[in-house]
Amino acid sequence: LTTAQKLDPLSLIVNASLGLQFYYARRFDEAIEQFQFTLVMDPNFAMAHFFLGETYLQRNSYPEAITAIQKAISLFGGSLNMSAVLGYAQALNGNTDEAKKKLDLLNEQADHQYVSAYDRAVLCTGLGLKDQAFEWLERAFQERSYLLVYLGVDPFLESLRSDPRYERLLTRMDIKNEG
């Protein structure tokens, strides 16, 4: 157990955060187990559903991922970040029309509120739009998006890692490629 778990073993966020550590370490089976454990404590904890969905994506369990992410969205009351990941999942599951609609929605919402360039990069990656993904990552860099702290470990960007533009962005940020 981690120190935080010892101090507060019933904390939902502590338990979900442990699952995220497994996720970013690419220990997906352990992450799934940890998120499921967290959901036993509270089946309505939206973030655990969301993280579980993200992890199912890495196991190519697309229907399960979509179900978990949709559950998170319904519990959370909507989220542009969650919508982008749902679009990513839909794209990988072969429903590119729905995924493109999600991207269009994010772009439209950007006229009225902040929409993360990083999230749009993730969705473009799912759609196989590599050049657009890099354009959004560059924009995220210009915006100083906090999500870029995950750039070196984010499984969503796996398909971009072999591209020299990815390595250049990591170098500019002084981040190691841990993927």
Coordinates of C-alpha atoms in Angstrom, one line a residue, residues 1-177:
L1 CA 0.0 0.0 0.0
T2 CA 1.1 3.6 -0.6
T3 CA 1.4 6.0 2.3
A4 CA -1.7 7.8 1.2
Q5 CA -3.7 4.6 1.1
K6 CA -2.4 3.7 4.6
L7 CA -3.6 7.1 5.9
D8 CA -6.9 7.1 4.1
P9 CA -7.7 3.6 2.6
L10 CA -11.2 4.6 1.6
S11 CA -10.3 7.7 -0.3
L12 CA -11.7 7.5 -3.8
I13 CA -9.2 9.9 -5.3
V14 CA -6.2 8.2 -3.6
N15 CA -7.3 4.8 -5.0
A16 CA -8.0 6.2 -8.4
S17 CA -4.7 8.0 -8.5
L18 CA -2.9 4.7 -7.7
G19 CA -4.7 3.3 -10.8
L20 CA -3.4 6.2 -12.8
Q21 CA 0.1 5.4 -11.7
F22 CA -0.3 1.9 -13.1
Y23 CA -1.9 3.3 -16.2
Y24 CA 1.0 5.6 -17.1
A25 CA 3.4 2.8 -16.2
R26 CA 1.6 0.7 -18.8
R27 CA 0.6 -1.8 -16.2
F28 CA -2.9 -1.9 -17.6
D29 CA -4.2 -5.1 -15.9
E30 CA -3.2 -3.6 -12.5
A31 CA -4.8 -0.3 -13.4
I32 CA -8.1 -2.0 -14.4
E33 CA -8.1 -3.9 -11.1
Q34 CA -7.4 -0.7 -9.1
F35 CA -10.2 1.3 -10.9
Q36 CA -12.6 -1.6 -10.4
F37 CA -11.7 -1.7 -6.7
T38 CA -12.3 2.0 -6.5
L39 CA -15.7 1.5 -8.1
V40 CA -16.7 -1.1 -5.5
M41 CA -16.2 1.6 -2.9
D42 CA -18.4 4.0 -4.9
P43 CA -20.0 2.9 -8.2
N44 CA -20.9 6.5 -9.0
F45 CA -17.3 7.9 -8.9
A46 CA -17.2 9.4 -12.4
M47 CA -13.4 9.7 -12.6
A48 CA -12.9 6.0 -11.9
H49 CA -15.2 5.1 -14.7
F50 CA -13.4 7.5 -17.0
F51 CA -9.9 6.2 -16.1
L52 CA -11.2 2.6 -16.4
G53 CA -12.5 3.5 -19.9
E54 CA -9.1 5.0 -20.9
T55 CA -7.4 1.8 -19.7
Y56 CA -9.8 -0.4 -21.6
L57 CA -8.8 1.5 -24.7
Q58 CA -5.2 0.4 -24.1
R59 CA -6.4 -3.2 -24.0
N60 CA -8.3 -2.7 -27.3
S61 CA -11.5 -3.4 -25.5
Y62 CA -13.4 -0.6 -27.3
P63 CA -17.0 -1.5 -26.4
E64 CA -16.1 -1.7 -22.7
A65 CA -14.1 1.6 -23.0
I66 CA -17.0 3.4 -24.7
T67 CA -19.5 2.2 -22.0
A68 CA -17.2 3.2 -19.2
I69 CA -16.5 6.7 -20.7
Q70 CA -20.2 7.3 -21.4
K71 CA -21.0 6.3 -17.8
A72 CA -18.4 8.8 -16.6
I73 CA -19.9 11.6 -18.8
S74 CA -23.4 10.9 -17.5
L75 CA -22.2 10.9 -13.9
F76 CA -20.0 14.0 -14.4
G77 CA -22.5 16.0 -16.3
G78 CA -20.5 16.3 -19.4
S79 CA -16.9 17.2 -20.0
L80 CA -15.0 18.3 -23.1
N81 CA -12.0 16.2 -22.1
M82 CA -14.2 13.2 -21.7
S83 CA -15.9 13.9 -25.0
A84 CA -12.6 14.0 -26.7
V85 CA -11.6 10.6 -25.3
L86 CA -15.0 9.2 -26.2
G87 CA -14.4 10.4 -29.8
Y88 CA -11.0 8.7 -29.7
A89 CA -12.6 5.5 -28.5
Q90 CA -15.3 5.7 -31.2
A91 CA -12.7 6.3 -33.9
L92 CA -10.7 3.2 -32.8
N93 CA -14.0 1.2 -32.7
G94 CA -14.6 2.1 -36.3
N95 CA -17.3 4.8 -35.8
T96 CA -15.3 7.6 -37.4
D97 CA -18.4 9.6 -38.2
E98 CA -19.2 10.0 -34.5
A99 CA -15.6 10.7 -33.7
K100 CA -15.5 13.5 -36.4
K101 CA -18.7 14.9 -34.9
K102 CA -17.0 15.1 -31.5
L103 CA -14.0 16.9 -33.1
D104 CA -16.4 19.3 -34.8
L105 CA -18.2 19.9 -31.5
L106 CA -14.9 20.7 -29.7
N107 CA -13.9 23.1 -32.5
E108 CA -17.3 24.8 -32.3
Q109 CA -17.2 25.0 -28.5
A110 CA -13.8 26.7 -28.8
D111 CA -15.6 29.8 -30.0
H112 CA -17.4 30.1 -26.7
Q113 CA -15.1 28.5 -24.1
Y114 CA -11.6 27.1 -23.6
V115 CA -11.1 23.8 -25.3
S116 CA -7.8 22.1 -24.7
A117 CA -5.6 21.8 -27.8
Y118 CA -4.2 18.7 -26.2
D119 CA -7.6 17.0 -26.1
R120 CA -8.1 17.8 -29.8
A121 CA -4.7 16.3 -30.5
V122 CA -5.7 13.1 -28.8
L123 CA -8.9 12.9 -30.8
C124 CA -7.1 13.6 -34.0
T125 CA -4.7 10.8 -33.1
G126 CA -7.6 8.4 -32.8
L127 CA -8.8 9.5 -36.2
G128 CA -5.4 8.9 -37.7
L129 CA -5.0 12.6 -38.5
K130 CA -1.4 12.8 -37.6
D131 CA -0.6 16.2 -39.1
Q132 CA -3.6 17.8 -37.3
A133 CA -2.6 16.1 -34.1
F134 CA 0.9 17.7 -34.3
E135 CA -0.7 21.1 -35.1
W136 CA -2.8 20.8 -31.9
L137 CA 0.2 19.6 -29.9
E138 CA 2.1 22.6 -31.1
R139 CA -0.8 24.8 -30.1
A140 CA -0.9 23.1 -26.7
F141 CA 2.8 23.9 -26.3
Q142 CA 2.1 27.6 -27.2
E143 CA -0.7 27.7 -24.7
R144 CA 1.5 26.0 -22.1
S145 CA -1.2 23.4 -21.6
Y146 CA -0.8 21.6 -18.3
L147 CA -1.7 18.3 -20.0
L148 CA 1.7 18.4 -21.8
V149 CA 3.2 17.0 -18.6
Y150 CA 1.9 13.7 -19.8
L151 CA 3.4 13.9 -23.2
G152 CA 6.3 11.5 -22.5
V153 CA 4.1 8.8 -21.1
D154 CA 0.6 9.3 -22.6
P155 CA -0.5 6.0 -24.2
F156 CA -3.0 8.0 -26.4
L157 CA -0.1 9.4 -28.3
E158 CA 1.6 6.1 -28.9
S159 CA 1.1 6.2 -32.7
L160 CA 3.0 9.6 -32.8
R161 CA 6.1 8.5 -31.0
S162 CA 8.1 7.3 -34.0
D163 CA 7.5 10.7 -35.8
P164 CA 10.5 13.1 -35.5
R165 CA 8.1 15.9 -34.7
Y166 CA 7.2 14.1 -31.4
E167 CA 10.8 13.8 -30.3
R168 CA 11.4 17.5 -31.2
L169 CA 8.5 18.5 -29.1
L170 CA 9.8 16.4 -26.2
T171 CA 13.2 17.9 -26.5
R172 CA 11.8 21.5 -26.5
M173 CA 10.0 20.6 -23.3
D174 CA 13.0 18.8 -21.8
I175 CA 10.9 15.7 -21.3
K176 CA 12.1 12.1 -21.8
N177 CA 10.2 9.7 -24.1

